Amino acid sequence: MDMLRITDLHKRFGDKEVLHGLNLTVPEHSIYGFIGKNGAGKTTAMKTVLGLLKADSGEIFVGGEKVVYGQTSANQYIGYLPDVPEFYPFMTAPEYLRFCGEITGMKKAERDARLKELLELVGLGDEKHRIKGFSRGMKQRLGIAQALLNSPKLLICDEPTSALDPVGRKEILDILLTVRQQTTVLFSTHILSDVERICTDVAFLNNGVVETQGKLSDIKTKYRSEEYLLETGNDADIRKLIQAFPEMKQIGANQLIFCESVRSAFDLLRFVSEQHIVLLKFERMEPTLESLFMEVTQK
Amino acid sequence: MRSLFAFIKKEFTEQFRSGRLIILGLLFVLFGIMNPAIAKLTPWLLETMADSLAESGMIITDVKVSALDSWVQFFKNMPMGLIAFVLLESSIFTKEYTSGTLVLSLTKGLERYKVVVSKALVLTVLWSLGYWLCFGITYGYTAYFWDNSIAQNLVLSVVCWWLFGMMVVALMVLFSTVAKSNTGVLLGTSGVVLASYLVGLLPKCSKYLPTFLTDGNSLIYGLVETKTYMPSLVIAVATGVICFAISIPIFNKKQL
Ligand SMILES: Nc1ncnc2c1ncn2[C@@H]1O[C@H](COP(=O)(O)OP(=O)(O)OP(=O)(O)O)[C@@H](O)[C@H]1O
Ligand SMILES: [Mg+2]
């Protein structure tokens, strides 16, 4: 089943059309990376899903329930972590989580147990001070805790790792990985290594539409380049190869890139075996997310 | 229901921890003591100034003060109490808009009307507590120094003033759901009250306007019949109820 389905979403601010026909499908139990550059409209799309912004047209379903602007009951399935989470500064972290539990109608015993467990999970177990004095990273952690409090079916995180140090970032990513069994995670980011580390699915947002979406592995296969990396032991071989295949690019002292556009890789391999060239390495290049991102956003 | 109580509890905790509860309490207590005190001190003040006043041609004869003077002070000082209350509490909604704290509660499925109800309730409780505290103190001292029974229609006059305050609270709620910042709330609320006051200067309209309720002096001196207050009373209550009722659908569609 699809946890979230967005069809043909349009949104404009004044004369600036931020989203024009966004389609997005998030399958259950996936960790969905929502990638796009600054100002692409990630936050806008997420806020529309939460009923915080009014869509100009298009439909959104969360767990089968239609989202309407304003008071929307679809919110009860969602845990949300905004890009800059803000809490009541006069409360302490446990007080705030207790308040959240109360407004969602959790039972007291269940709430207190969950509260403790979550504070431990995000590393705020011993924090006794009021939120007023929290750092951005601490707020981000508390934000994760409050988003997970009522075991949401869909967890929406807006750039959850951008305020964190490398250790904190890894911890948050680990948390997202561990909650995957119980929930579906949609998170926006422009840190591609985070995506590579935990995502099962990705969508690239560019010019107000989703350019590419699907399983990370499928996308990588689809965008698999026709390029091969070739490495040999000595310079003489390199010269020989370049003479025979002028379309090859030299990228290192002993490394060449071969592109299968003019001649096939078999021609190259035949030449290698005829000339008794010793290969140290011959591999098909895996597309990196970075190259994918560049390719998608520069179209 | 539980979520409503939780939000109300949060509101009171905030009022308390931010110190606003204490400031309001002190303010209304101070006003409560000031009203009879000023009345009590008037003869003495005039006596000390008698010489300088005599030079400028004013002759002070023996001044008698009574409970009425204390209540005149009450109605004279209460606008300041109300203004202080509005200034202190004008950001009760808008602070949450600018900081973005409401977003998290609402995206957890808290119904929006509960936010409006909680905050309106807190404002009502604070205004009523402050007002009646001030009244109680003034009443006590006045009874001690003089005799409250010479003030006619005392109950009606103070209830009218309290209801006027309640209407202002409802206006605050309405403008809080419309405006984005507390400047908007202050402008809207004071604008309506000012308009009511200005239109009330026309003799024909005056008794239909909510600001008419603030004229407690005419009541305690028995200068007007009590039924003259009926139209403005009904209009103020209706305005309050309507403001509150439409603030809920407006808030339901508000962009946060
Ligand atoms: N309330 C608003 N009024 C006017 N324009 C807005 C508003 N909110 C967003 N925008 C515009 O919409 C565009 C998309 O903004 P959005 O915040 O969705 O981007 P984003 O993908 O989240 O970027 P980032 O990676 O920086 O968080 C931006 O160009 C911004 O100027
Ligand atoms: Mg953003």
XYZ file of C-alpha atoms and ligand atoms in Angstrom:
587
model
C 0.000 0.000 0.000
C 1.106 3.566 -0.559
C 1.514 5.591 2.580
C 1.501 8.898 0.775
C 0.250 9.750 -2.678
C 0.504 13.219 -4.207
C -1.020 13.774 -7.616
C -0.570 16.809 -9.815
C 0.138 19.266 -7.023
C 0.326 22.928 -7.976
C 1.357 25.745 -5.679
C 2.274 29.315 -6.422
C 3.364 32.186 -4.190
C 2.338 35.409 -5.890
C 3.570 35.131 -9.453
C 6.121 32.472 -8.646
C 4.984 28.937 -9.352
C 6.930 26.753 -6.939
C 5.281 23.418 -7.682
C 3.728 22.663 -11.034
C 2.327 19.215 -11.214
C 4.212 17.358 -8.524
C 3.554 13.621 -8.389
C 4.955 11.523 -5.602
C 4.199 8.057 -4.286
C 5.733 6.836 -1.064
C 5.339 3.092 -0.446
C 4.857 1.758 3.048
C 7.974 0.980 5.125
C 10.299 2.813 2.833
C 12.822 5.442 3.756
C 12.162 8.008 1.132
C 14.750 10.611 0.281
C 13.289 13.789 -1.137
C 16.143 15.525 -2.880
C 16.279 18.974 -4.370
C 18.433 22.043 -4.285
C 17.743 25.112 -2.100
C 14.444 26.687 -2.985
C 13.286 23.716 -5.037
C 10.058 23.511 -3.038
C 10.688 20.597 -0.667
C 9.434 22.420 2.406
C 6.476 23.762 0.443
C 5.475 20.271 -0.658
C 5.786 18.878 2.862
C 3.776 21.681 4.421
C 1.038 21.097 1.897
C 0.937 17.438 2.885
C 0.420 18.550 6.495
C -2.415 20.883 5.551
C -0.370 23.909 6.591
C -0.359 25.387 3.096
C -3.247 25.536 0.678
C -2.586 23.786 -2.616
C -3.777 25.567 -5.735
C -4.772 22.247 -7.248
C -3.957 18.572 -6.931
C -4.742 15.847 -4.448
C -2.906 14.399 -1.494
C -3.737 11.167 0.320
C -2.089 10.067 3.541
C -2.788 6.435 4.407
C -5.868 6.591 2.191
C -7.213 9.742 3.831
C -7.516 12.913 1.803
C -5.666 15.958 3.088
C -7.598 19.202 3.277
C -6.162 22.593 4.082
C -6.531 23.852 7.630
C -8.107 21.450 10.082
C -7.182 18.056 8.617
C -7.690 14.681 10.246
C -5.016 13.078 8.056
C -2.511 14.624 10.491
C -3.172 11.986 13.103
C -1.078 9.517 11.096
C 1.855 11.853 10.690
C 4.828 12.750 12.792
C 6.441 15.956 11.572
C 9.833 17.469 12.150
C 10.030 20.964 10.625
C 13.274 22.342 9.220
C 13.617 24.639 12.249
C 11.556 23.068 15.042
C 10.235 25.470 17.671
C 8.997 24.392 21.084
C 7.551 26.182 24.080
C 10.700 27.625 25.635
C 9.279 27.656 29.151
C 8.980 23.870 29.286
C 11.609 21.206 29.839
C 12.047 18.409 27.311
C 10.029 15.807 29.301
C 7.330 18.382 29.975
C 7.053 19.132 26.304
C 6.775 15.480 25.351
C 4.170 14.964 28.083
C 2.218 17.870 26.637
C 2.440 16.316 23.167
C 1.251 12.997 24.541
C -1.674 14.674 26.223
C -2.858 16.530 23.150
C -2.764 13.357 21.096
C -4.739 11.535 23.774
C -2.143 8.930 24.762
C -2.718 6.878 27.886
C -0.655 8.054 30.826
C 1.289 4.849 31.448
C 2.045 4.358 27.752
C 3.029 7.997 27.403
C 5.441 8.013 30.310
C 7.147 4.835 29.165
C 7.454 6.061 25.573
C 8.669 9.443 26.718
C 11.506 7.978 28.677
C 12.461 5.605 25.911
C 12.495 8.369 23.298
C 14.493 10.793 25.431
C 17.091 8.064 25.857
C 17.003 7.309 22.153
C 17.755 10.900 21.141
C 20.241 11.420 23.943
C 18.301 13.927 26.025
C 17.667 11.567 28.920
C 19.552 13.629 31.490
C 18.566 17.059 30.275
C 16.847 18.965 33.060
C 16.942 22.495 31.684
C 14.197 24.413 29.981
C 14.083 24.371 26.190
C 14.899 28.099 26.202
C 18.586 27.223 26.524
C 18.742 24.385 23.985
C 21.183 24.434 21.080
C 19.974 23.810 17.539
C 21.184 20.236 17.641
C 19.364 19.597 20.903
C 16.202 21.056 19.437
C 16.607 18.805 16.429
C 16.856 15.787 18.719
C 13.831 16.821 20.706
C 12.119 17.373 17.370
C 12.751 13.763 16.369
C 11.460 12.583 19.748
C 8.221 14.540 19.493
C 7.689 13.400 15.913
C 8.010 9.764 16.945
C 5.992 10.077 20.137
C 2.653 8.759 19.014
C 4.163 6.071 16.754
C 3.124 7.754 13.492
C 2.578 5.748 10.332
C 4.340 8.407 8.323
C 7.304 10.361 9.612
C 8.032 13.550 7.689
C 11.381 15.168 8.412
C 12.463 18.383 6.771
C 16.250 18.309 6.509
C 16.677 16.496 9.810
C 20.456 16.390 9.671
C 21.432 19.813 8.408
C 21.995 21.345 11.854
C 23.999 18.476 13.272
C 27.632 17.595 13.701
C 28.891 14.399 12.017
C 28.291 12.294 15.134
C 24.839 13.690 15.685
C 24.080 13.171 12.025
C 24.996 9.554 12.138
C 22.904 9.101 15.279
C 19.839 10.660 13.692
C 20.265 8.541 10.575
C 20.570 5.456 12.753
C 17.368 6.422 14.526
C 15.588 6.775 11.211
C 16.895 3.355 10.208
C 15.668 1.732 13.415
C 12.180 3.178 13.215
C 11.752 1.862 9.722
C 10.048 -1.324 10.912
C 7.199 0.621 12.489
C 6.840 3.529 10.164
C 7.450 5.052 6.776
C 9.951 7.867 6.603
C 9.929 10.736 4.134
C 12.816 13.118 4.548
C 14.084 15.989 2.518
C 17.742 16.712 2.207
C 20.504 17.912 -0.004
C 23.151 15.876 1.738
C 23.566 13.044 -0.721
C 25.716 10.854 1.469
C 22.819 10.666 3.949
C 20.572 9.443 1.187
C 23.107 6.896 0.066
C 23.438 5.656 3.619
C 19.832 4.951 4.531
C 17.331 5.532 1.735
C 15.453 2.784 -0.043
C 13.681 5.147 -2.415
C 14.445 8.588 -3.746
C 12.771 11.377 -5.655
C 14.536 14.298 -7.293
C 12.622 17.532 -7.203
C 13.566 20.041 -9.850
C 11.728 22.978 -11.404
C 8.609 22.187 -9.421
C 8.204 18.616 -10.601
C 9.608 15.274 -9.551
C 12.048 14.416 -12.316
C 12.846 10.907 -11.250
C 11.556 8.692 -8.505
C 11.667 5.070 -7.466
C 13.843 2.524 -5.726
C 17.355 3.773 -5.278
C 18.758 0.583 -6.841
C 16.419 0.841 -9.861
C 17.362 4.430 -10.443
C 21.009 3.595 -10.266
C 20.518 0.844 -12.832
C 18.509 3.087 -15.074
C 21.098 5.798 -15.008
C 23.968 3.338 -15.212
C 26.406 5.013 -17.493
C 28.094 3.442 -20.458
C 31.418 4.245 -18.933
C 34.185 1.919 -17.864
C 37.201 2.550 -15.773
C 40.405 0.945 -16.905
C 43.678 0.765 -15.025
C 46.991 -0.635 -16.161
C 50.432 -0.980 -14.671
C 52.637 1.023 -17.042
C 52.702 4.152 -19.160
C 53.544 2.385 -22.433
C 50.253 0.505 -22.322
C 48.368 3.695 -21.640
C 49.931 5.352 -24.695
C 49.144 2.353 -26.845
C 45.505 2.395 -25.730
C 45.053 6.099 -26.326
C 46.508 5.775 -29.802
C 44.057 3.047 -30.688
C 41.081 4.565 -28.917
C 41.386 8.351 -29.103
C 37.939 8.806 -27.552
C 39.272 7.608 -24.200
C 39.894 10.109 -21.424
C 42.861 9.899 -19.118
C 41.874 10.715 -15.530
C 44.901 9.572 -13.571
C 48.473 8.491 -14.128
C 47.386 4.967 -15.057
C 43.647 5.308 -15.360
C 41.478 5.751 -18.397
C 37.778 6.218 -18.903
C 36.218 4.460 -21.837
C 32.796 5.357 -23.108
C 30.793 2.860 -25.091
C 29.411 5.345 -27.558
C 31.563 4.788 -30.656
C 32.865 1.293 -30.158
C 31.764 -1.397 -27.758
C 33.665 -2.530 -24.709
C 34.344 -5.831 -26.433
C 36.424 -4.068 -29.080
C 38.484 -2.650 -26.295
C 38.883 -5.992 -24.573
C 39.848 -7.664 -27.841
C 42.548 -5.014 -28.335
C 43.750 -5.545 -24.785
C 44.120 -9.277 -25.224
C 45.780 -8.973 -28.666
C 48.328 -6.501 -27.334
C 48.928 -8.485 -24.125
C 48.173 -5.508 -21.983
C 48.000 -6.364 -18.305
C 44.923 -4.853 -16.699
C 44.921 -4.014 -13.024
C 41.317 -2.983 -13.084
C 38.426 -2.941 -15.481
C 35.059 -1.923 -14.146
C 31.773 -0.450 -15.121
C 31.285 2.928 -13.465
C 28.511 3.092 -10.862
C 26.620 6.327 -11.082
C 26.965 8.328 -7.872
C 23.986 10.200 -6.524
C 25.967 13.308 -7.114
C 26.264 12.669 -10.805
C 22.587 11.726 -10.889
C 21.675 14.910 -9.067
C 23.725 16.970 -11.483
C 22.227 15.213 -14.453
C 18.657 15.642 -13.207
C 18.950 19.242 -12.095
C 20.825 20.462 -15.146
C 18.302 19.266 -17.668
C -11.473 16.514 25.901
C -8.118 15.508 27.327
C -6.301 17.422 24.613
C -8.318 20.545 25.414
C -7.369 20.320 29.088
C -3.756 19.740 28.156
C -3.698 22.873 26.044
C -5.427 24.926 28.735
C -2.914 23.675 31.264
C -0.102 24.683 28.942
C -1.578 28.165 28.604
C -1.758 28.677 32.358
C 1.741 27.312 32.858
C 2.935 29.819 30.270
C 1.105 32.715 31.944
C 2.633 31.739 35.239
C 6.191 31.037 34.138
C 6.405 34.094 31.911
C 5.465 36.193 34.943
C 2.418 37.745 33.300
C 0.064 36.217 35.849
C 1.933 37.891 38.672
C 2.193 41.247 36.914
C -1.534 41.262 36.222
C -2.310 40.214 39.790
C -0.144 42.980 41.262
C -1.587 45.538 38.892
C -5.197 44.824 39.764
C -4.449 44.655 43.481
C -2.709 48.004 43.221
C -5.693 49.550 41.435
C -8.015 48.022 44.010
C -6.127 49.729 46.832
C -5.616 52.977 44.956
C -9.312 53.680 44.356
C -10.374 54.095 48.003
C -6.952 55.481 48.937
C -7.197 58.361 46.488
C -10.735 59.106 47.665
C -9.580 59.027 51.265
C -6.649 61.309 50.620
C -8.508 63.894 48.555
C -9.480 66.190 51.479
C -5.964 66.107 52.843
C -4.466 66.779 49.415
C -6.751 69.717 48.865
C -5.942 71.083 52.307
C -2.204 71.060 51.677
C -2.768 72.803 48.399
C -5.343 75.191 49.789
C -2.940 78.110 50.111
C -1.656 77.988 46.593
C -5.163 77.459 45.297
C -6.411 80.413 47.312
C -3.799 82.598 45.651
C -5.187 81.665 42.285
C -8.621 82.558 43.457
C -10.105 79.186 44.371
C -11.580 78.865 47.814
C -11.717 75.391 49.238
C -14.623 74.811 51.511
C -14.820 71.768 53.718
C -14.583 68.750 51.417
C -16.659 65.692 52.243
C -15.824 62.377 50.581
C -18.035 59.315 50.548
C -18.162 55.806 49.102
C -19.232 57.373 45.812
C -15.848 59.045 45.381
C -14.157 55.713 45.811
C -16.341 54.170 43.083
C -15.783 57.130 40.807
C -12.078 56.360 41.126
C -12.822 52.721 40.315
C -14.475 53.615 37.013
C -11.788 56.162 36.277
C -8.915 53.738 36.799
C -10.420 50.632 35.257
C -9.684 51.721 31.638
C -6.008 51.728 32.554
C -6.371 48.239 33.975
C -8.023 47.055 30.794
C -5.390 48.705 28.593
C -2.615 47.086 30.601
C -4.387 43.745 30.289
C -4.757 44.093 26.496
C -1.127 45.154 26.084
C 0.152 42.266 28.165
C -1.997 39.625 26.503
C -2.224 40.880 22.920
C 0.430 38.413 21.793
C -1.187 35.326 23.254
C -1.936 33.996 19.747
C 0.484 35.904 17.582
C 3.558 34.885 19.566
C 2.799 31.330 18.547
C 2.441 32.318 14.892
C 5.770 34.078 14.721
C 7.660 31.412 16.649
C 5.962 28.516 14.856
C 5.198 26.608 18.048
C 1.596 25.923 17.077
C 2.621 23.997 13.978
C 3.826 21.020 15.973
C 0.692 20.791 18.122
C -1.590 21.084 15.108
C 0.303 18.561 13.010
C -0.199 16.123 15.853
C -3.912 16.275 15.197
C -4.920 18.823 17.838
C -8.169 20.322 16.550
C -7.762 23.980 15.790
C -10.895 25.101 17.605
C -9.363 23.851 20.841
C -6.565 26.374 20.479
C -9.077 29.210 20.139
C -11.230 27.931 22.997
C -8.256 27.476 25.327
C -6.818 30.891 24.716
C -10.204 32.618 24.904
C -10.859 30.818 28.170
C -7.522 31.862 29.624
C -8.157 35.474 28.660
C -11.636 35.320 30.185
C -10.367 33.852 33.415
C -7.503 36.328 33.714
C -9.674 39.352 32.981
C -12.434 38.199 35.338
C -10.064 37.287 38.154
C -8.213 40.573 37.859
C -11.357 42.638 37.577
C -13.221 41.034 40.462
C -10.123 41.044 42.617
C -9.826 44.770 42.059
C -13.533 45.151 42.756
C -13.338 43.089 45.944
C -10.480 45.131 47.349
C -12.124 48.436 46.517
C -15.387 47.191 47.999
C -13.718 46.065 51.213
C -11.840 49.312 51.874
C -14.800 51.421 50.864
C -17.035 49.529 53.272
C -14.435 50.033 55.986
C -14.104 53.788 55.504
C -17.600 54.718 54.435
C -20.870 53.068 53.517
C -21.253 51.261 50.211
C -25.030 51.338 50.383
C -25.231 54.949 49.273
C -23.973 53.904 45.829
C -27.038 53.054 43.806
C -27.079 50.149 41.304
C -23.525 49.248 42.307
C -23.851 45.633 41.176
C -25.252 46.547 37.775
C -22.627 49.216 37.187
C -19.678 46.930 37.870
C -21.221 44.032 35.932
C -21.648 46.354 32.963
C -18.007 47.357 33.083
C -16.928 43.741 33.393
C -19.041 42.811 30.372
C -17.452 45.624 28.401
C -14.082 44.060 29.237
C -15.368 40.674 28.111
C -16.346 42.152 24.773
C -12.833 43.531 24.430
C -11.502 40.044 25.161
C -13.677 38.657 22.367
C -12.363 41.357 20.031
C -8.819 40.385 20.953
C -9.567 36.762 20.094
C -11.132 37.714 16.768
C -8.308 40.005 15.712
C -5.758 37.443 16.865
C -7.173 34.926 14.419
C -7.181 37.510 11.613
C -3.890 39.305 12.199
C -0.381 37.942 11.883
C 1.287 40.079 14.528
C 0.204 41.630 17.785
C 0.298 45.089 16.215
C -2.686 43.951 14.182
C -4.443 42.740 17.316
C -3.836 46.017 19.129
C -4.890 48.138 16.151
C -8.037 46.100 15.514
C -9.183 45.971 19.112
C -8.439 49.577 19.915
C -9.897 50.636 16.570
C -13.272 49.077 17.348
C -13.348 50.509 20.869
C -12.330 53.933 19.609
C -14.995 53.825 16.902
C -17.590 52.905 19.516
C -16.423 55.791 21.664
C -16.476 58.336 18.838
C -19.894 57.320 17.542
C -21.060 57.373 21.151
C -20.341 61.101 21.280
C -23.448 61.603 19.136
C -26.250 61.860 21.674
C -28.702 59.873 19.546
C -26.522 56.782 19.257
C -24.716 56.830 22.553
C -26.904 54.446 24.516
C -26.671 51.709 21.860
C -22.922 51.439 21.983
C -20.833 49.123 24.160
C -18.731 52.013 25.447
C -21.897 53.292 27.149
C -21.429 50.451 29.642
C -18.302 52.091 30.996
C -20.308 55.019 32.330
C -20.741 53.581 35.804
C -20.913 56.996 37.468
C -24.370 57.778 36.111
C -25.606 54.517 37.571
C -24.168 54.843 41.067
C -25.350 58.460 41.349
C -28.743 57.280 40.142
C -28.769 59.825 37.309
C -30.221 57.413 34.760
C -32.676 54.589 34.863
C -31.181 51.148 34.798
C -33.157 50.113 31.743
C -31.275 52.710 29.670
C -28.339 50.313 29.865
C -30.246 47.411 28.363
C -29.613 48.094 24.638
C -25.868 48.590 25.008
C -25.672 45.542 27.254
C -27.404 43.346 24.706
C -25.295 44.758 21.876
C -22.020 44.236 23.759
C -22.885 40.632 24.621
C -24.003 39.923 21.061
C -20.812 41.483 19.663
C -18.729 39.364 22.002
C -20.501 36.143 21.099
C -20.354 36.863 17.372
C -16.652 37.763 17.489
C -15.864 34.559 19.287
C -18.062 32.443 17.019
C -16.526 33.697 13.789
C -12.993 33.500 15.099
C -13.201 29.690 15.028
C -13.913 29.233 11.302
C -11.375 31.960 10.530
C -8.715 30.184 12.563
C -9.578 26.867 10.890
C -8.498 28.348 7.571
C -5.578 30.379 8.833
C -2.195 29.855 7.245
C 0.404 29.174 9.894
N 5.395 31.889 2.275
C 6.025 32.106 1.119
N 5.802 33.205 0.403
C 6.418 33.426 -0.771
N 7.313 32.584 -1.317
C 7.591 31.467 -0.663
C 6.965 31.156 0.599
N 7.438 29.964 1.023
C 8.298 29.556 0.087
N 8.403 30.445 -0.925
C 9.242 30.302 -2.127
O 9.077 28.999 -2.594
C 10.300 28.470 -3.051
C 10.487 27.092 -2.461
O 10.713 27.203 -1.078
P 10.930 25.958 -0.146
O 11.090 26.481 1.222
O 9.830 24.989 -0.374
O 12.281 25.367 -0.689
P 13.139 24.151 -0.126
O 13.239 23.154 -1.213
O 12.594 23.690 1.156
O 14.550 24.838 0.072
P 15.666 24.563 1.204
O 16.485 23.432 0.737
O 16.452 25.833 1.226
O 14.957 24.317 2.494
C 11.374 29.450 -2.657
O 11.849 30.047 -3.829
C 10.705 30.478 -1.807
O 11.123 31.756 -2.176
Mg 13.275 23.673 3.145
